[in-house]
């Protein structure tokens, strides 16, 4: 990922780097707290805080949910949210068929042949 650094404040650059390297929801949560703290201390203006928050939201889309690996490989693995045992492959990761239904196969989108 290319990151532009020209014109960024000293506070913004390390936060952007840490956001790009985040690998868990816990990492992203801590970064949001750091952004909030920097804004409250006056180290970030509102536009900078909003930009970093949007970057966190974008980065969150590539962070896998915190489902333990053993849950996914068990024969009757249950979703930690709803308890269902139906899974489908969404790219390279498994998704619960109840919490995250397959978009093309949802009942409302089916049409008669």
XYZ file of C-alpha atoms in Angstrom:
113
model
C 0.000 0.000 0.000
C 1.370 3.391 -1.006
C 1.089 6.110 1.606
C 1.553 9.800 0.907
C 3.490 11.510 3.668
C 4.106 15.004 2.281
C 2.305 17.635 4.324
C 1.274 15.313 7.149
C 1.729 16.527 10.712
C 4.101 14.671 13.031
C 1.102 13.222 14.885
C -0.704 12.063 11.736
C 2.084 10.086 10.072
C 2.736 7.562 12.892
C -1.010 7.026 13.338
C -1.514 6.385 9.602
C 1.375 3.910 9.646
C -0.026 2.092 12.689
C -3.496 1.950 11.109
C -2.061 0.449 7.925
C -0.260 -2.209 10.000
C -3.230 -3.069 12.281
C -4.070 -6.784 12.287
C -6.911 -7.029 14.813
C -10.013 -5.240 16.006
C -8.236 -4.609 19.313
C -5.421 -2.809 17.446
C -7.962 -0.630 15.627
C -9.812 0.138 18.867
C -6.585 1.340 20.514
C -5.802 3.470 17.467
C -9.243 5.098 17.646
C -8.539 5.930 21.284
C -5.168 7.444 20.284
C -6.863 9.542 17.584
C -9.438 10.770 20.112
C -6.737 11.584 22.672
C -4.661 13.493 20.097
C -7.740 15.482 19.056
C -8.651 16.322 22.675
C -5.061 17.447 23.390
C -5.095 19.698 20.337
C -2.459 17.714 18.436
C -5.013 16.991 15.670
C -7.607 19.285 14.157
C -11.120 18.048 13.376
C -10.350 17.414 9.696
C -7.287 15.323 10.591
C -9.207 13.308 13.182
C -12.029 12.636 10.708
C -9.557 11.626 7.986
C -7.791 9.192 10.319
C -11.120 7.802 11.531
C -12.187 7.185 7.928
C -8.860 5.443 7.311
C -9.508 3.210 10.352
C -12.945 2.321 8.951
C -11.393 1.461 5.593
C -8.648 -0.616 7.247
C -11.259 -2.487 9.313
C -12.654 -4.018 6.125
C -9.432 -5.986 5.656
C -9.115 -7.125 9.291
C -10.554 -10.575 9.895
C -13.163 -10.998 12.620
C -11.908 -12.458 15.891
C -13.265 -15.987 15.379
C -10.847 -18.548 16.877
C -9.322 -20.901 14.283
C -10.379 -24.013 16.207
C -13.997 -22.879 15.932
C -13.738 -22.766 12.154
C -12.129 -26.194 11.757
C -14.423 -28.106 14.128
C -16.894 -30.353 12.338
C -19.884 -28.646 13.954
C -18.361 -25.206 14.469
C -20.847 -22.718 15.870
C -20.984 -19.031 15.073
C -20.008 -17.061 18.199
C -22.796 -14.533 17.481
C -25.867 -16.642 16.659
C -24.823 -20.261 17.335
C -25.529 -21.434 13.769
C -23.400 -24.176 12.220
C -23.858 -23.171 8.563
C -20.814 -21.564 6.929
C -19.945 -20.386 3.415
C -16.654 -19.254 1.931
C -16.428 -15.513 1.310
C -13.213 -15.276 -0.681
C -10.559 -16.766 1.599
C -12.483 -16.591 4.859
C -15.527 -18.411 6.195
C -18.695 -16.476 6.975
C -21.742 -17.486 9.003
C -24.653 -18.154 6.635
C -27.130 -16.681 9.145
C -25.274 -13.516 10.195
C -23.822 -12.916 6.710
C -26.094 -14.583 4.100
C -24.703 -15.262 0.642
C -25.694 -12.102 -1.274
C -26.673 -13.741 -4.574
C -28.774 -16.436 -2.893
C -30.872 -14.453 -0.440
C -34.570 -15.322 -0.664
C -35.650 -11.803 -1.624
C -33.326 -11.665 -4.634
C -34.442 -14.911 -6.300
C -36.501 -14.647 -9.459
C -38.555 -17.280 -11.238
C -36.994 -18.786 -14.348
